[in-house]
């Protein structure tokens, strides 16, 4: 565990790169956000990443010698021993087995540590967000995919093969016809992930319902069903969007109930773009459904189900925690 | 942790009481099994329990001074600090808040420790059965109800409120109409618990199918759908029983797949009466379904899904482990 006072946290996503210089209290002292532009290839994206870090350092006005290293949350599995990205589906094939930690360390002059983005977000919420001071916490991040970070007795549960926390691929409605990434019907991600929401809206439109979602996807979503598109559609009372979101909340509520029954954690934190924008408006129905599914009815309210406190900064803050803990 | 060489393990069930004197290697040196006769009330049952322990001690031919204490697995939640049974639904209201540890210690002259029966079974399989030498293991016991014991990094996960491991109440088929004990549709127990199996068979008979199950329940099951009844019905190719079992295996396979995706354990062990009688014939279809639901297809076989090794003795051996660890 590094004794330096500052750490850089990077949230390396398919759409944007966020970099921040973070102190030991989780305060972000300097910050830079850039588009990823994954379509330009690994060399360009790597350079954009490095420049984002340099700009965040300049903005923070902190000396490089006081920075303990760089933590990077990436959207995919990593080989931490070798500092290698195994695969990042949303960023293209060029990133398979990419030695990101070494290259970044050489480019920026600081040691670097890779971690999966969901786990980094969980670390952020646990150490500096909604879960501060607790022993156990499960974080569920809802976006294109749905992933979870499980913290038990203060430590991230990585699992026997390093695969723990794949809550999006759990089945909550097995006889339903919708299949997710595992090829199985009724997964949480199949209902509540971005592709699941889009499918439901397309079906509603095909069935003759009106929706502003396709127009919003073009005007504010760069062709995608971003969290901004979702929130704008809800603002104007778009019925297909409302129904798709309610179905997502049902799947997520069952998922949270299952996590309560299996793990009995102190808290389940929801994060991701939609949660960051809607807060408890998004989480309240999930909480209600989860509590209905909990076996010990009289104690269902003791397990807190809340929106994350760090919003869009969970990844940056959490990546800095990973650097602090593991470098 | 007691330094004695022998411990008594008691599996206190609604139908039968099993008591054994067990050494540190998990060998049962003396054993007694008696009917519980719960209908005769707490005083009679308590006396039957004490006599079972005394007979097991006599059979083992071990001196009382070499025995470290008594571990008792009970079918319900316990208050371990006070040694009190909170409630045992299957044994009657007289057992609510019953101070079993103290009374047994006074009656038998040895310290006693209570633990939930499912957790005791998990401890047995972990320390002396299928899970020996592993770091992580989840045990799922299938019987009247369905419960789980979760061992992570060698320790039993009890949970924030002491409620972890309630895998039977997780939802795997939320839009299905069948409700379980939580009042929610599509739970594992609602499909694969004893009441769920019985309901499916009754429905098949009501729909005009033939089944030997009702006769077997009278002749060998004392009116109940015991594991013996299930196995005898399968032997004669009873179609409603086969179909109900396949549905149970589907629900249990989804449940095991969910546990794999969330926890990534080294092993999932199935226990309980039907598993003890059918072994891998019962577990193989569960394993196949679980692996199909696992997100990392190429690695699905690395997580072992097996029948327990201790069969009907998991509770006795595990209760002795609890006494060894906690007294």
Short mmCIF file of N, CA, C and O in Angstrom, two decimals, chain A residues 106-184:
data_model
loop_
_atom_site.label_atom_id
_atom_site.label_comp_id
_atom_site.label_asym_id
_atom_site.label_seq_id
_atom_site.Cartn_x
_atom_site.Cartn_y
_atom_site.Cartn_z
N UNK A 106 5.13 3.79 -18.56
CA UNK A 106 6.27 4.34 -19.29
C UNK A 106 5.94 5.74 -19.84
O UNK A 106 6.76 6.65 -19.77
N UNK A 107 4.73 5.89 -20.36
CA UNK A 107 4.33 7.15 -20.98
C UNK A 107 4.21 8.27 -19.97
O UNK A 107 4.62 9.41 -20.22
N UNK A 108 3.60 7.98 -18.79
CA UNK A 108 3.31 9.03 -17.81
C UNK A 108 4.37 9.11 -16.72
O UNK A 108 4.51 10.12 -16.04
N UNK A 109 5.13 8.03 -16.54
CA UNK A 109 6.17 8.06 -15.52
C UNK A 109 5.68 7.73 -14.12
O UNK A 109 6.30 8.10 -13.12
N UNK A 110 4.55 7.03 -14.03
CA UNK A 110 4.00 6.60 -12.74
C UNK A 110 3.55 5.15 -12.85
O UNK A 110 3.10 4.72 -13.92
N UNK A 111 3.66 4.37 -11.77
CA UNK A 111 3.17 3.00 -11.84
C UNK A 111 1.67 2.96 -12.06
O UNK A 111 0.95 3.87 -11.63
N UNK A 112 1.19 1.91 -12.74
CA UNK A 112 -0.24 1.84 -13.07
C UNK A 112 -0.81 0.48 -12.69
O UNK A 112 -0.11 -0.54 -12.71
N UNK A 113 -2.09 0.46 -12.33
CA UNK A 113 -2.78 -0.74 -11.86
C UNK A 113 -4.12 -0.84 -12.57
O UNK A 113 -4.89 0.12 -12.59
N UNK A 114 -4.41 -1.99 -13.18
CA UNK A 114 -5.68 -2.18 -13.88
C UNK A 114 -6.69 -2.88 -13.00
O UNK A 114 -6.34 -3.75 -12.21
N UNK A 115 -7.94 -2.52 -13.18
CA UNK A 115 -9.02 -3.23 -12.49
C UNK A 115 -10.26 -3.08 -13.36
O UNK A 115 -10.41 -2.12 -14.11
N UNK A 116 -11.14 -4.05 -13.24
CA UNK A 116 -12.42 -3.97 -13.94
C UNK A 116 -13.21 -2.74 -13.49
O UNK A 116 -13.21 -2.40 -12.31
N UNK A 117 -13.91 -2.08 -14.42
CA UNK A 117 -14.57 -0.81 -14.10
C UNK A 117 -15.65 -0.94 -13.03
O UNK A 117 -15.81 -0.03 -12.20
N UNK A 118 -16.36 -2.05 -13.04
CA UNK A 118 -17.43 -2.22 -12.05
C UNK A 118 -16.84 -2.36 -10.65
O UNK A 118 -17.34 -1.78 -9.68
N UNK A 119 -15.77 -3.11 -10.54
CA UNK A 119 -15.14 -3.29 -9.23
C UNK A 119 -14.55 -1.98 -8.72
O UNK A 119 -14.59 -1.70 -7.53
N UNK A 120 -14.00 -1.20 -9.64
CA UNK A 120 -13.46 0.10 -9.28
C UNK A 120 -14.59 1.00 -8.76
O UNK A 120 -14.43 1.68 -7.74
N UNK A 121 -15.73 0.97 -9.43
CA UNK A 121 -16.87 1.76 -8.97
C UNK A 121 -17.32 1.33 -7.58
O UNK A 121 -17.65 2.17 -6.73
N UNK A 122 -17.31 0.02 -7.34
CA UNK A 122 -17.70 -0.49 -6.02
C UNK A 122 -16.72 -0.01 -4.95
O UNK A 122 -17.13 0.42 -3.86
N UNK A 123 -15.44 -0.04 -5.26
CA UNK A 123 -14.43 0.45 -4.31
C UNK A 123 -14.65 1.92 -4.00
O UNK A 123 -14.53 2.35 -2.85
N UNK A 124 -14.99 2.71 -5.03
CA UNK A 124 -15.24 4.14 -4.82
C UNK A 124 -16.40 4.37 -3.88
O UNK A 124 -16.29 5.10 -2.89
N UNK A 125 -17.53 3.71 -4.17
CA UNK A 125 -18.72 3.90 -3.31
C UNK A 125 -18.47 3.37 -1.89
O UNK A 125 -18.99 3.91 -0.93
N UNK A 126 -17.68 2.31 -1.78
CA UNK A 126 -17.43 1.73 -0.46
C UNK A 126 -16.52 2.62 0.39
O UNK A 126 -16.79 2.86 1.55
N UNK A 127 -15.44 3.13 -0.21
CA UNK A 127 -14.47 3.88 0.58
C UNK A 127 -14.82 5.36 0.73
O UNK A 127 -14.50 5.96 1.74
N UNK A 128 -15.48 5.93 -0.28
CA UNK A 128 -15.72 7.38 -0.24
C UNK A 128 -17.14 7.77 -0.61
O UNK A 128 -17.41 8.95 -0.80
N UNK A 129 -18.04 6.80 -0.79
CA UNK A 129 -19.40 7.13 -1.20
C UNK A 129 -20.44 6.61 -0.22
O UNK A 129 -20.30 6.73 0.99
N UNK A 130 -21.47 5.98 -0.77
CA UNK A 130 -22.62 5.57 0.04
C UNK A 130 -22.28 4.53 1.10
O UNK A 130 -22.94 4.44 2.12
N UNK A 131 -21.24 3.73 0.85
CA UNK A 131 -20.95 2.60 1.74
C UNK A 131 -19.90 2.86 2.79
O UNK A 131 -19.47 1.91 3.47
N UNK A 132 -19.52 4.10 2.97
CA UNK A 132 -18.46 4.40 3.94
C UNK A 132 -18.75 3.85 5.33
O UNK A 132 -19.84 4.03 5.85
N UNK A 133 -17.76 3.19 5.92
CA UNK A 133 -17.89 2.72 7.31
C UNK A 133 -18.59 1.39 7.47
O UNK A 133 -18.66 0.86 8.57
N UNK A 134 -19.12 0.82 6.37
CA UNK A 134 -19.80 -0.46 6.47
C UNK A 134 -18.80 -1.61 6.40
O UNK A 134 -17.66 -1.44 6.00
N UNK A 135 -19.29 -2.79 6.76
CA UNK A 135 -18.48 -4.00 6.62
C UNK A 135 -18.73 -4.65 5.25
O UNK A 135 -17.80 -5.09 4.58
N UNK A 136 -19.99 -4.71 4.85
CA UNK A 136 -20.38 -5.39 3.61
C UNK A 136 -21.19 -4.45 2.72
O UNK A 136 -22.05 -3.73 3.21
N UNK A 137 -20.96 -4.54 1.44
CA UNK A 137 -21.73 -3.74 0.49
C UNK A 137 -21.69 -4.41 -0.87
O UNK A 137 -20.66 -4.93 -1.28
N UNK A 138 -22.82 -4.40 -1.56
CA UNK A 138 -22.83 -4.84 -2.95
C UNK A 138 -23.18 -3.63 -3.80
O UNK A 138 -24.13 -2.91 -3.50
N UNK A 139 -22.38 -3.38 -4.84
CA UNK A 139 -22.68 -2.30 -5.77
C UNK A 139 -23.13 -2.91 -7.08
O UNK A 139 -22.53 -3.86 -7.56
N UNK A 140 -24.23 -2.38 -7.64
CA UNK A 140 -24.73 -2.84 -8.93
C UNK A 140 -24.73 -1.65 -9.88
O UNK A 140 -25.39 -0.64 -9.61
N UNK A 141 -23.96 -1.76 -10.97
CA UNK A 141 -23.88 -0.68 -11.95
C UNK A 141 -24.70 -1.05 -13.17
O UNK A 141 -24.52 -2.11 -13.76
N UNK A 142 -25.62 -0.15 -13.50
CA UNK A 142 -26.58 -0.40 -14.57
C UNK A 142 -26.25 0.51 -15.75
O UNK A 142 -26.26 1.74 -15.61
N UNK A 143 -25.91 -0.08 -16.87
CA UNK A 143 -25.60 0.72 -18.06
C UNK A 143 -25.81 -0.15 -19.28
O UNK A 143 -26.83 -0.82 -19.39
N UNK A 144 -24.84 -0.12 -20.21
CA UNK A 144 -24.92 -1.01 -21.37
C UNK A 144 -25.04 -2.45 -20.88
O UNK A 144 -25.90 -3.21 -21.30
N UNK A 145 -24.17 -2.80 -19.96
CA UNK A 145 -24.27 -4.07 -19.26
C UNK A 145 -24.62 -3.81 -17.81
O UNK A 145 -24.81 -2.65 -17.40
N UNK A 146 -24.74 -4.89 -17.04
CA UNK A 146 -25.04 -4.75 -15.62
C UNK A 146 -24.06 -5.62 -14.85
O UNK A 146 -24.02 -6.84 -15.03
N UNK A 147 -23.24 -4.96 -14.04
CA UNK A 147 -22.24 -5.71 -13.29
C UNK A 147 -22.27 -5.34 -11.83
O UNK A 147 -22.82 -4.30 -11.46
N UNK A 148 -21.69 -6.19 -11.01
CA UNK A 148 -21.71 -5.94 -9.58
C UNK A 148 -20.34 -6.07 -8.96
O UNK A 148 -19.50 -6.82 -9.45
N UNK A 149 -20.12 -5.31 -7.91
CA UNK A 149 -18.91 -5.44 -7.11
C UNK A 149 -19.33 -5.80 -5.70
O UNK A 149 -20.19 -5.15 -5.12
N UNK A 150 -18.75 -6.88 -5.17
CA UNK A 150 -19.16 -7.39 -3.87
C UNK A 150 -18.05 -7.15 -2.86
O UNK A 150 -16.93 -7.62 -3.06
N UNK A 151 -18.37 -6.42 -1.82
CA UNK A 151 -17.39 -6.19 -0.76
C UNK A 151 -17.89 -6.85 0.52
O UNK A 151 -18.99 -6.57 0.98
N UNK A 152 -17.11 -7.79 1.03
CA UNK A 152 -17.47 -8.53 2.24
C UNK A 152 -16.33 -8.36 3.24
O UNK A 152 -15.17 -8.52 2.89
N UNK A 153 -16.69 -8.01 4.46
CA UNK A 153 -15.68 -7.78 5.49
C UNK A 153 -14.61 -6.80 5.00
O UNK A 153 -13.43 -6.98 5.26
N UNK A 154 -15.05 -5.80 4.27
CA UNK A 154 -14.13 -4.75 3.85
C UNK A 154 -13.27 -5.07 2.64
O UNK A 154 -12.50 -4.22 2.19
N UNK A 155 -13.37 -6.29 2.09
CA UNK A 155 -12.53 -6.66 0.96
C UNK A 155 -13.38 -7.01 -0.26
O UNK A 155 -14.42 -7.65 -0.14
N UNK A 156 -12.88 -6.62 -1.43
CA UNK A 156 -13.52 -6.96 -2.69
C UNK A 156 -13.47 -8.47 -2.89
O UNK A 156 -12.41 -9.08 -2.79
N UNK A 157 -14.62 -9.05 -3.16
CA UNK A 157 -14.68 -10.49 -3.47
C UNK A 157 -14.40 -10.66 -4.96
O UNK A 157 -15.20 -10.23 -5.81
N UNK A 158 -13.27 -11.25 -5.31
CA UNK A 158 -12.96 -11.43 -6.73
C UNK A 158 -13.40 -12.79 -7.23
O UNK A 158 -13.77 -12.93 -8.39
N UNK A 159 -13.39 -13.80 -6.36
CA UNK A 159 -13.86 -15.12 -6.76
C UNK A 159 -12.72 -16.06 -7.13
O UNK A 159 -11.59 -15.64 -7.35
N UNK A 160 -13.07 -17.33 -7.19
CA UNK A 160 -12.12 -18.41 -7.45
C UNK A 160 -11.38 -18.19 -8.77
O UNK A 160 -10.17 -18.35 -8.88
N UNK A 161 -12.13 -17.82 -9.84
CA UNK A 161 -11.54 -17.58 -11.15
C UNK A 161 -11.40 -16.09 -11.44
O UNK A 161 -11.15 -15.70 -12.58
N UNK A 162 -11.66 -15.24 -10.45
CA UNK A 162 -11.67 -13.80 -10.70
C UNK A 162 -12.95 -13.31 -11.33
O UNK A 162 -13.00 -12.20 -11.86
N UNK A 163 -14.00 -14.10 -11.29
CA UNK A 163 -15.22 -13.77 -12.02
C UNK A 163 -16.42 -13.39 -11.17
O UNK A 163 -17.53 -13.29 -11.69
N UNK A 164 -16.23 -13.15 -9.88
CA UNK A 164 -17.38 -12.86 -9.02
C UNK A 164 -18.05 -11.53 -9.39
O UNK A 164 -17.41 -10.65 -9.95
N UNK A 165 -19.33 -11.41 -9.07
CA UNK A 165 -20.04 -10.14 -9.24
C UNK A 165 -20.84 -10.00 -10.53
O UNK A 165 -21.37 -8.94 -10.81
N UNK A 166 -20.94 -11.08 -11.30
CA UNK A 166 -21.65 -10.99 -12.58
C UNK A 166 -23.16 -11.07 -12.37
O UNK A 166 -23.84 -11.95 -12.90
N UNK A 167 -23.68 -10.10 -11.63
CA UNK A 167 -25.10 -10.13 -11.28
C UNK A 167 -26.00 -9.94 -12.49
O UNK A 167 -27.14 -10.41 -12.50
N UNK A 168 -25.51 -9.27 -13.52
CA UNK A 168 -26.33 -9.05 -14.72
C UNK A 168 -26.69 -10.34 -15.43
O UNK A 168 -27.70 -10.41 -16.14
N UNK A 169 -25.87 -11.37 -15.26
CA UNK A 169 -26.13 -12.63 -15.94
C UNK A 169 -26.92 -13.62 -15.09
O UNK A 169 -27.13 -14.76 -15.49
N UNK A 170 -27.33 -13.20 -13.91
CA UNK A 170 -28.20 -14.08 -13.12
C UNK A 170 -29.60 -14.08 -13.74
O UNK A 170 -30.02 -13.11 -14.38
N UNK A 171 -30.28 -15.20 -13.53
CA UNK A 171 -31.60 -15.41 -14.11
C UNK A 171 -32.66 -15.10 -13.05
O UNK A 171 -32.61 -15.63 -11.95
N UNK A 172 -33.59 -14.23 -13.38
CA UNK A 172 -34.68 -13.94 -12.45
C UNK A 172 -36.04 -14.27 -13.05
O UNK A 172 -37.05 -14.24 -12.38
N UNK A 173 -36.03 -14.59 -14.34
CA UNK A 173 -37.31 -14.84 -15.01
C UNK A 173 -37.09 -15.88 -16.11
O UNK A 173 -37.31 -15.62 -17.29
N UNK A 174 -36.67 -17.08 -15.65
CA UNK A 174 -36.14 -18.09 -16.55
C UNK A 174 -37.08 -18.58 -17.64
O UNK A 174 -36.61 -19.08 -18.66
N UNK A 175 -38.38 -18.47 -17.48
CA UNK A 175 -39.29 -18.94 -18.52
C UNK A 175 -39.65 -17.84 -19.52
O UNK A 175 -40.41 -18.07 -20.44
N UNK A 176 -39.09 -16.66 -19.31
CA UNK A 176 -39.33 -15.57 -20.26
C UNK A 176 -38.46 -15.81 -21.49
O UNK A 176 -37.39 -16.37 -21.42
N UNK A 177 -38.93 -15.35 -22.63
CA UNK A 177 -38.25 -15.65 -23.88
C UNK A 177 -37.02 -14.83 -24.19
O UNK A 177 -36.25 -15.18 -25.08
N UNK A 178 -36.78 -13.75 -23.46
CA UNK A 178 -35.69 -12.85 -23.82
C UNK A 178 -34.35 -13.41 -23.38
O UNK A 178 -34.19 -13.80 -22.23
N UNK A 179 -33.39 -13.45 -24.29
CA UNK A 179 -32.08 -13.98 -23.93
C UNK A 179 -31.06 -12.87 -23.80
O UNK A 179 -31.10 -11.88 -24.52
N UNK A 180 -30.15 -13.06 -22.86
CA UNK A 180 -29.06 -12.10 -22.66
C UNK A 180 -27.77 -12.65 -23.23
O UNK A 180 -27.78 -13.57 -24.06
N UNK A 181 -26.65 -12.09 -22.75
CA UNK A 181 -25.34 -12.42 -23.31
C UNK A 181 -24.95 -13.88 -23.07
O UNK A 181 -24.16 -14.44 -23.83
N UNK A 182 -25.49 -14.51 -22.02
CA UNK A 182 -25.15 -15.91 -21.77
C UNK A 182 -25.95 -16.83 -22.69
O UNK A 182 -25.74 -18.03 -22.70
N UNK A 183 -26.88 -16.28 -23.45
CA UNK A 183 -27.73 -17.11 -24.30
C UNK A 183 -28.91 -17.70 -23.56
O UNK A 183 -29.69 -18.45 -24.13
N UNK A 184 -29.05 -17.36 -22.29
CA UNK A 184 -30.14 -17.90 -21.49
C UNK A 184 -31.25 -16.87 -21.34
O UNK A 184 -30.97 -15.68 -21.24
#
